[in-house]
GROMACS .gro file of N, CA and C in nm:
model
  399
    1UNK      N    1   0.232   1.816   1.121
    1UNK     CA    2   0.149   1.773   1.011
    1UNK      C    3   0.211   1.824   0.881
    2UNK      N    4   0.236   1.757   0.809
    2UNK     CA    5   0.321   1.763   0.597
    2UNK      C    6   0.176   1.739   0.571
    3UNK      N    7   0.243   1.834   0.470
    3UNK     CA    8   0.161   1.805   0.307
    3UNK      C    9   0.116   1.687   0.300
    4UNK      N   10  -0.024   1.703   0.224
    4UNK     CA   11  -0.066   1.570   0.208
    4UNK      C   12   0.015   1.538   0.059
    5UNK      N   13   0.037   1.620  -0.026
    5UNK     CA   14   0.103   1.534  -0.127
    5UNK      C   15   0.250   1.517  -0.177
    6UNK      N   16   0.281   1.613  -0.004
    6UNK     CA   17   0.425   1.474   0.018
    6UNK      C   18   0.395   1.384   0.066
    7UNK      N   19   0.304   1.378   0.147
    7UNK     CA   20   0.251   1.243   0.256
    7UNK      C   21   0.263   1.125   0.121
    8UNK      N   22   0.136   1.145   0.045
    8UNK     CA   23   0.098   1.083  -0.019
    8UNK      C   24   0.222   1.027  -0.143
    9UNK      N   25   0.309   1.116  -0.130
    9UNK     CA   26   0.405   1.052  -0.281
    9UNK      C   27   0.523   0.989  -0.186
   10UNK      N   28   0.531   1.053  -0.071
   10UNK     CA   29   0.606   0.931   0.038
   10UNK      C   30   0.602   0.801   0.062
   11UNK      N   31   0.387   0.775   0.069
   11UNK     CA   32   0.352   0.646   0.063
   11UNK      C   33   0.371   0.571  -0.003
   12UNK      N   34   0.388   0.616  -0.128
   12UNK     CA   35   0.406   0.558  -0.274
   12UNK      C   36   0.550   0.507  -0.291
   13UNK      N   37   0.619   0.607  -0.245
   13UNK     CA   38   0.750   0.550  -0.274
   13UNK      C   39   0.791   0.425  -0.188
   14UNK      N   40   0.707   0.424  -0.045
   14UNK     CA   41   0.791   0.321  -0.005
   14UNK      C   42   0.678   0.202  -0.017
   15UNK      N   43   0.544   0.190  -0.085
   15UNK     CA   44   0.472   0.098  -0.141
   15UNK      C   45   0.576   0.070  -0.261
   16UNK      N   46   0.626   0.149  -0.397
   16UNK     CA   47   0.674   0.105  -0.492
   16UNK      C   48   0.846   0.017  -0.457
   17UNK      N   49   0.909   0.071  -0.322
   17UNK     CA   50   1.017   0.007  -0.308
   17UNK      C   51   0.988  -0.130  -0.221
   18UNK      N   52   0.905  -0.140  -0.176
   18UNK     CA   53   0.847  -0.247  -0.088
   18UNK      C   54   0.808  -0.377  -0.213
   19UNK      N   55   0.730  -0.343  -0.290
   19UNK     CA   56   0.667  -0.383  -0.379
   19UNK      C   57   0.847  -0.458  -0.459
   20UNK      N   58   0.919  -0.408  -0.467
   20UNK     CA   59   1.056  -0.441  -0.580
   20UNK      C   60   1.154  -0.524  -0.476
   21UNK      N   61   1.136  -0.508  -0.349
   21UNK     CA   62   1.183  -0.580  -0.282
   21UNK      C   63   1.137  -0.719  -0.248
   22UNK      N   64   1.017  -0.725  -0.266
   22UNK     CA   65   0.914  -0.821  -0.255
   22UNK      C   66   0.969  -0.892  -0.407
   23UNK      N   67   0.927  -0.846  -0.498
   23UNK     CA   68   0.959  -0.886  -0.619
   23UNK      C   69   1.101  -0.981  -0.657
   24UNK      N   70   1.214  -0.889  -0.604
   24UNK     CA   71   1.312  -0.983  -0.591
   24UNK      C   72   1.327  -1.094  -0.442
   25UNK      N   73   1.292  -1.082  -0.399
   25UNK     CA   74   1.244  -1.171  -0.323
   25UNK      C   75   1.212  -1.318  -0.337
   26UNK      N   76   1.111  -1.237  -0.413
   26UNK     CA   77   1.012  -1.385  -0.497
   26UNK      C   78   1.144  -1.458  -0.636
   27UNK      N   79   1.190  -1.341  -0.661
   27UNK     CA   80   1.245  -1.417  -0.776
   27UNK      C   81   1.387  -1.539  -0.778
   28UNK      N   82   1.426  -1.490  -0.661
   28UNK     CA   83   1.537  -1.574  -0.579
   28UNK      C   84   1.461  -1.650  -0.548
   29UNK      N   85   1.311  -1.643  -0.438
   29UNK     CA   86   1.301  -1.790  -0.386
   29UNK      C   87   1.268  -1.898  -0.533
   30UNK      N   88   1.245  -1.823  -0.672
   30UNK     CA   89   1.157  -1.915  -0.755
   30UNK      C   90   1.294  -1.989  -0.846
   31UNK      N   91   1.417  -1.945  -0.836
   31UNK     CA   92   1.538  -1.971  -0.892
   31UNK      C   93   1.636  -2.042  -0.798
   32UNK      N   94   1.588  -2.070  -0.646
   32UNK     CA   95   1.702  -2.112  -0.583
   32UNK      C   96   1.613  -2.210  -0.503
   33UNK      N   97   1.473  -2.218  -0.533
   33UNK     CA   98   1.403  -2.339  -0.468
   33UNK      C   99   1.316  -2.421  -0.576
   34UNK      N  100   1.247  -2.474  -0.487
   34UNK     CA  101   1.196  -2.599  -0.576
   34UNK      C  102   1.039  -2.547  -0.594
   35UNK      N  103   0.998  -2.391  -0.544
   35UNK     CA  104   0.867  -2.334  -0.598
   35UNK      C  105   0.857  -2.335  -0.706
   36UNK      N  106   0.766  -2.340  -0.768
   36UNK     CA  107   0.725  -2.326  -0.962
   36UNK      C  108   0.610  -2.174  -0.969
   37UNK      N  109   0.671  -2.159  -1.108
   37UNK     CA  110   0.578  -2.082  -1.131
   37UNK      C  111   0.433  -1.993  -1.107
   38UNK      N  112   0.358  -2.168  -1.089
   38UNK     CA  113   0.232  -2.145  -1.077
   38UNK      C  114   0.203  -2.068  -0.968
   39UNK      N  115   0.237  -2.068  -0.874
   39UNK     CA  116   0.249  -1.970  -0.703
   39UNK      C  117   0.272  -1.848  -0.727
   40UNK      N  118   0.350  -1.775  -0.836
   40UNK     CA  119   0.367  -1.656  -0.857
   40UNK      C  120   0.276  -1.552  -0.822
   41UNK      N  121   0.142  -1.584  -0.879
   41UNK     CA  122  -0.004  -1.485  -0.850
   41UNK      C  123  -0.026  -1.470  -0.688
   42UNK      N  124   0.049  -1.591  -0.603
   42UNK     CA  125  -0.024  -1.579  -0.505
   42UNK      C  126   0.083  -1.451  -0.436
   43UNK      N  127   0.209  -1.445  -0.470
   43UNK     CA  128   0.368  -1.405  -0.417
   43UNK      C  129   0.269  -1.253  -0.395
   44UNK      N  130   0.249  -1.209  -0.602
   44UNK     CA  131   0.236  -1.066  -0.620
   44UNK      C  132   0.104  -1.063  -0.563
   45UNK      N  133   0.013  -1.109  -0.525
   45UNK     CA  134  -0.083  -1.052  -0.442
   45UNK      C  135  -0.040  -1.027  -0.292
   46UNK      N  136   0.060  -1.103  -0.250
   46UNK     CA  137   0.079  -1.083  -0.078
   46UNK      C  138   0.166  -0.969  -0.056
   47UNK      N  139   0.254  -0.966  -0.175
   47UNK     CA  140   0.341  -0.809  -0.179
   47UNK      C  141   0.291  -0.735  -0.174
   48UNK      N  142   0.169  -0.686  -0.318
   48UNK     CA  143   0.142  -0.605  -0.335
   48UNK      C  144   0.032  -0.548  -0.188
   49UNK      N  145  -0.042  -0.592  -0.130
   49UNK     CA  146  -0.096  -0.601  -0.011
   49UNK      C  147  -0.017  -0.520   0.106
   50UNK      N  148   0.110  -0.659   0.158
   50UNK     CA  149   0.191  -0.581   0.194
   50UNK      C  150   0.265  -0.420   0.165
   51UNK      N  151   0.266  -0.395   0.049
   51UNK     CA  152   0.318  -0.278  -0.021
   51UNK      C  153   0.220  -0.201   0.041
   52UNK      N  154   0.094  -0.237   0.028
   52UNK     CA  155  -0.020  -0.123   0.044
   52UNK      C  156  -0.051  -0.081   0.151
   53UNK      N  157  -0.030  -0.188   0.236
   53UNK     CA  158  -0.071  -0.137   0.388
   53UNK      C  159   0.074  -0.095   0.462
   54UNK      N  160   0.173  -0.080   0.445
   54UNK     CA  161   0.264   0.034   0.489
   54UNK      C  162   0.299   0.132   0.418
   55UNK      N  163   0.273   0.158   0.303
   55UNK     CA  164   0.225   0.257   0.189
   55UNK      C  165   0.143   0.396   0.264
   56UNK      N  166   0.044   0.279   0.339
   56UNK     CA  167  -0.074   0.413   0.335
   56UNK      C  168  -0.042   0.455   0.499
   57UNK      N  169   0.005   0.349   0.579
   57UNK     CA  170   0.076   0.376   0.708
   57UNK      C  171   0.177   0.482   0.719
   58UNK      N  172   0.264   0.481   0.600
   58UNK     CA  173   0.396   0.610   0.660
   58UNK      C  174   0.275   0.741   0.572
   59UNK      N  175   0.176   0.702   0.516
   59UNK     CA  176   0.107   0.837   0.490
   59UNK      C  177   0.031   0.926   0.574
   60UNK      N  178  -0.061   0.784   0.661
   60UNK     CA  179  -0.144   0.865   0.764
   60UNK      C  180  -0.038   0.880   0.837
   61UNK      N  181   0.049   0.828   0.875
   61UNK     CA  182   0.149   0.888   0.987
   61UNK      C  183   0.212   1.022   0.948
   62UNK      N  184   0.246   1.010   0.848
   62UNK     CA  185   0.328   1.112   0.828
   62UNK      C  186   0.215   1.271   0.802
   63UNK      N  187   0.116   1.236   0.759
   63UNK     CA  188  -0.028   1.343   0.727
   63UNK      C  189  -0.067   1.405   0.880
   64UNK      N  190  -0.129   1.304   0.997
   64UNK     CA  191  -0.178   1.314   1.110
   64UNK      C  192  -0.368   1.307   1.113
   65UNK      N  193  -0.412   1.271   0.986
   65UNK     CA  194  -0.524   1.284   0.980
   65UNK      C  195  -0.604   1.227   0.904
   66UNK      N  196  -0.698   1.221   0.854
   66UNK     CA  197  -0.767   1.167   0.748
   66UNK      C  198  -0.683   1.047   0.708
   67UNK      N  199  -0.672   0.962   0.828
   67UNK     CA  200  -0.572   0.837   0.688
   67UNK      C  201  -0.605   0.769   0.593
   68UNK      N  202  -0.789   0.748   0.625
   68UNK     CA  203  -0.852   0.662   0.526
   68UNK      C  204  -0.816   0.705   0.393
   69UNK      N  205  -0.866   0.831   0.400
   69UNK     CA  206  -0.873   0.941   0.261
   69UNK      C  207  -0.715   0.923   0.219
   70UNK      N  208  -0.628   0.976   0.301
   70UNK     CA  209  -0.480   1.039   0.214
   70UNK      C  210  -0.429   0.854   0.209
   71UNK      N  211  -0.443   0.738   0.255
   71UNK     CA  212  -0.391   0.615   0.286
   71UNK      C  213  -0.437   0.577   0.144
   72UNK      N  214  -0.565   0.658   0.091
   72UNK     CA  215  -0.680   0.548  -0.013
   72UNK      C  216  -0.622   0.619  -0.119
   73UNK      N  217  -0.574   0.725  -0.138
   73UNK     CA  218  -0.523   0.844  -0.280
   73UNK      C  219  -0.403   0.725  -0.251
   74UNK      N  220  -0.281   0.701  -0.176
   74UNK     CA  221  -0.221   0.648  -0.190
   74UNK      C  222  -0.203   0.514  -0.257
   75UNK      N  223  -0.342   0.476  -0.238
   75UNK     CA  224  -0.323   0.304  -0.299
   75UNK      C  225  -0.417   0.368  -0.446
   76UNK      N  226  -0.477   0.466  -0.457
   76UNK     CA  227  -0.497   0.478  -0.589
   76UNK      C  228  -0.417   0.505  -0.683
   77UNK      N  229  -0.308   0.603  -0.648
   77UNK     CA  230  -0.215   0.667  -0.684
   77UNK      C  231  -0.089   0.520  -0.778
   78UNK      N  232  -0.125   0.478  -0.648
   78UNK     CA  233  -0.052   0.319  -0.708
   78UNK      C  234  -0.061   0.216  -0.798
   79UNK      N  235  -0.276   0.230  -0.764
   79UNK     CA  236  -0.292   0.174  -0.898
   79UNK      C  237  -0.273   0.196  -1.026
   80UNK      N  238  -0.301   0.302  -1.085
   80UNK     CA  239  -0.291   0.431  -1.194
   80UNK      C  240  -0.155   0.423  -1.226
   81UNK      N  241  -0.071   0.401  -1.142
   81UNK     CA  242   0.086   0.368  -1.189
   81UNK      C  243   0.090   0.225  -1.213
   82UNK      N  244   0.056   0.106  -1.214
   82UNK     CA  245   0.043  -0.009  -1.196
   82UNK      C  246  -0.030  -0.013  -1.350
   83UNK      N  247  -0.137   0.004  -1.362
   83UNK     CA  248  -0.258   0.010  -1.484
   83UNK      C  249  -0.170   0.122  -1.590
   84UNK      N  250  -0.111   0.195  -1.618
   84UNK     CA  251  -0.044   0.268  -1.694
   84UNK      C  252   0.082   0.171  -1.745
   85UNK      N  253   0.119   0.122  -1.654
   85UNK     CA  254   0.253   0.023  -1.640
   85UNK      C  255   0.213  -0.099  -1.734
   86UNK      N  256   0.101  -0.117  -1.685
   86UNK     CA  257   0.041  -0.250  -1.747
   86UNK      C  258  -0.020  -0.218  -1.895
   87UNK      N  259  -0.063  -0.084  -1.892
   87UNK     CA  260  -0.160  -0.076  -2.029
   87UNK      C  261  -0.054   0.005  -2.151
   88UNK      N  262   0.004   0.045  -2.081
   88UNK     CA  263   0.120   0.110  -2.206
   88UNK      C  264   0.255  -0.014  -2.248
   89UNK      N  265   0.280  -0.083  -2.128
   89UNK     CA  266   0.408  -0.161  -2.168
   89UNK      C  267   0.378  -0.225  -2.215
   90UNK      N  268   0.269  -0.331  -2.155
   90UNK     CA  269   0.274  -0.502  -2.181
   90UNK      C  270   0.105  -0.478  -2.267
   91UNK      N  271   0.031  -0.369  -2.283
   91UNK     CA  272  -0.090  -0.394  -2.342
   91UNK      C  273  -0.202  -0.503  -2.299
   92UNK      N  274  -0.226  -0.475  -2.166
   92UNK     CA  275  -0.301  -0.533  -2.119
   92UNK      C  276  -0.424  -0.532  -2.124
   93UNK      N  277  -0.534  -0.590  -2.112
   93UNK     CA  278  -0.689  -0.510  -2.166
   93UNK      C  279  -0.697  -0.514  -2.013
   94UNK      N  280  -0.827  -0.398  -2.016
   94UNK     CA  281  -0.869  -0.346  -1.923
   94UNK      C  282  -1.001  -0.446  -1.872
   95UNK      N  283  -0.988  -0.483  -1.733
   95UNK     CA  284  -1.099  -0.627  -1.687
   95UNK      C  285  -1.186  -0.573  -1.578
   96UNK      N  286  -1.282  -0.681  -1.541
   96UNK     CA  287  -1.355  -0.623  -1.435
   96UNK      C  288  -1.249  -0.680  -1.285
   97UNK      N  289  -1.129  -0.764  -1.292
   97UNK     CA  290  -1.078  -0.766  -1.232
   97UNK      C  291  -0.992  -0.615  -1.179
   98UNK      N  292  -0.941  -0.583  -1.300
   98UNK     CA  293  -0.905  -0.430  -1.286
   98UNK      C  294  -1.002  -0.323  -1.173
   99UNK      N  295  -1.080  -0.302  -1.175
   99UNK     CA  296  -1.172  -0.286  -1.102
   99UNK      C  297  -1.195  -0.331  -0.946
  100UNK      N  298  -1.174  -0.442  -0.940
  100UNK     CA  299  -1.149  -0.542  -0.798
  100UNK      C  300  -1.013  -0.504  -0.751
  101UNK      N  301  -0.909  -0.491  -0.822
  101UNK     CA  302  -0.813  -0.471  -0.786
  101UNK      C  303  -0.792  -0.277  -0.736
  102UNK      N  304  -0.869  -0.203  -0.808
  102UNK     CA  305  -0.882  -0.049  -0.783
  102UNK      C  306  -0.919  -0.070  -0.630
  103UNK      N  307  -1.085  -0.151  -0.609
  103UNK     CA  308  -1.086  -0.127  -0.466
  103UNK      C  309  -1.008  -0.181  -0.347
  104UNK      N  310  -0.949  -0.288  -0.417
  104UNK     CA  311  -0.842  -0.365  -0.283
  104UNK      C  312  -0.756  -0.259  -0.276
  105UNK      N  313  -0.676  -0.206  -0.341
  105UNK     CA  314  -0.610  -0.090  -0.399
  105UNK      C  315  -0.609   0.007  -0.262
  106UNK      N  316  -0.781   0.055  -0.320
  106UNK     CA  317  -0.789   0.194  -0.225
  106UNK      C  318  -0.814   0.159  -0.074
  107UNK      N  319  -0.872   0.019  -0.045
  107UNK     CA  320  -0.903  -0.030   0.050
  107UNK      C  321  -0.763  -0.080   0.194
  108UNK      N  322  -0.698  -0.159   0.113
  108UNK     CA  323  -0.564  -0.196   0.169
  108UNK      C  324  -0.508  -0.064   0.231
  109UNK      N  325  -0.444   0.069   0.139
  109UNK     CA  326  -0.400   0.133   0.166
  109UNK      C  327  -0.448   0.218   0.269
  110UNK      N  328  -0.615   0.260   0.229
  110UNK     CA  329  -0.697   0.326   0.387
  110UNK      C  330  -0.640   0.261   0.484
  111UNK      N  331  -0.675   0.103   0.505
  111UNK     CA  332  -0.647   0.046   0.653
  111UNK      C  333  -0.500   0.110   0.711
  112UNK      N  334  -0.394   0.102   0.592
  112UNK     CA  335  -0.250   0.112   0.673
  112UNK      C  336  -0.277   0.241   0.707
  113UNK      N  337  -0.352   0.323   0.638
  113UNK     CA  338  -0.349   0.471   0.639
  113UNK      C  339  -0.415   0.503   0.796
  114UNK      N  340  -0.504   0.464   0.859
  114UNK     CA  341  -0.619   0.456   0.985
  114UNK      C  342  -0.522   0.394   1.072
  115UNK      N  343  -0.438   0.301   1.051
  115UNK     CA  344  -0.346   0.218   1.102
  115UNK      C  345  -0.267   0.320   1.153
  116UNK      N  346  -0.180   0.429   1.047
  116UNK     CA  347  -0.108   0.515   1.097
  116UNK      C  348  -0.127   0.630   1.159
  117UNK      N  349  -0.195   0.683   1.123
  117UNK     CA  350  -0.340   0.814   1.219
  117UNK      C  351  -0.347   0.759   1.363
  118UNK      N  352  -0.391   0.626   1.374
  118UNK     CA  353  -0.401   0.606   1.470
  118UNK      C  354  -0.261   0.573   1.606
  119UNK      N  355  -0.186   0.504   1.515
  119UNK     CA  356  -0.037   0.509   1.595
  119UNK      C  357   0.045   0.649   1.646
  120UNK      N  358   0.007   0.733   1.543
  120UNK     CA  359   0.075   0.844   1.651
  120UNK      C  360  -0.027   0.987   1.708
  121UNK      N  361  -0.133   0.907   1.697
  121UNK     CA  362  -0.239   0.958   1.835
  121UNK      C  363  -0.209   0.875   1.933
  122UNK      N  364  -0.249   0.767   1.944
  122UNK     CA  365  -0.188   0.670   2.086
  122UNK      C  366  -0.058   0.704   2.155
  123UNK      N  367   0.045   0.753   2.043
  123UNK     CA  368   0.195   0.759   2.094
  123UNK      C  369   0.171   0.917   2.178
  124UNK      N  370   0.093   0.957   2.142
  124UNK     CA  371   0.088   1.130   2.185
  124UNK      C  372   0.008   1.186   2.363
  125UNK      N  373  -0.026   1.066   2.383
  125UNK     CA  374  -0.129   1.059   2.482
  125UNK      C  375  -0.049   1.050   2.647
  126UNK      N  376  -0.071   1.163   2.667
  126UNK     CA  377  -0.026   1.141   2.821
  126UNK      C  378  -0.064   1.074   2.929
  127UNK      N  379   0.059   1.013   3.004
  127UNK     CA  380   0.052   0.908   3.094
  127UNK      C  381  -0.024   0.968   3.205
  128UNK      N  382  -0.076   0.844   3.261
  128UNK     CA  383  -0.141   0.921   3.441
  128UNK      C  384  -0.217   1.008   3.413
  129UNK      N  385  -0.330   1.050   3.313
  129UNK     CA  386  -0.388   1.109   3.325
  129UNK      C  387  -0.557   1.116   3.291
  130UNK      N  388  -0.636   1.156   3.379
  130UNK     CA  389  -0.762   1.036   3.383
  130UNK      C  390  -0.889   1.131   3.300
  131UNK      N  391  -0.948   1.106   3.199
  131UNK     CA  392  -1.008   1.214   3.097
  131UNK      C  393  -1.143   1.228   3.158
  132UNK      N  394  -1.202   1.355   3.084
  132UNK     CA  395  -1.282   1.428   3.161
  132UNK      C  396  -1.423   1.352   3.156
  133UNK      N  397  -1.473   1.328   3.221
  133UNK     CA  398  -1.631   1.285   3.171
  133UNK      C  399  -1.735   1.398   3.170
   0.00000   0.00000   0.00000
């Protein structure tokens, strides 16, 4: 069992590299195919998603516990970098979508986070062996 806030800045990093990979991704398919623009919203919502739920997965994995909790700091952690990103660079106003997006945020990331808690309890479990009633 690590630190939760290496766990947690672990998650992040590979939500934020997931997230840039995704990004270029999208930007090749929108320059080398016949997609337009308008689809863009749908790209950065499936990334960012994606980003979140193996984000919070190498956290509860890497934590051993609480994944909801350390999975959900993770996708908050993300937002707050995201909303800083957005409100200092590009001056974005602050929406009630903002808000919707905090809980998908903390929500997405719990699941990967419970997701990963739970994968290496299962992996830990000895064979042939029949539990107590």
């Amino acid at each position: 069992m690590r630190s939760a806030s290496t766990s947690v800045l672990t998650g992040l990093l590979y939500t934020l590299g997931l997230v840039l990979i995704g990004a270029l991704l999208a930007t090749f398919l929108l320059s080398f195919t016949n997609l337009r623009e308008s689809s863009l919203p749908y790209f950065t919502y499936v990334i960012n998603a994606i980003g979140l739920l193996i984000g919070g997965y190498v956290t509860g994995r890497r934590c051993g516990g609480r994944g909801w909790y350390y999975g959900g700091l993770t996708g908050l952690t993300y937002f707050i970098l995201v909303l800083l990103i957005g409100f200092l660079g590009f001056d974005a106003p602050m929406k009630w979508g903002t808000l919707l997006y905090l809980i998908a945020a903390f929500a997405l990331a719990g699941v990967g986070g419970i997701l990963g808690v739970n994968s290496i309890n299962s992996s830990h479990k000895p064979r042939g062996v029949k539990p107590r009633r």
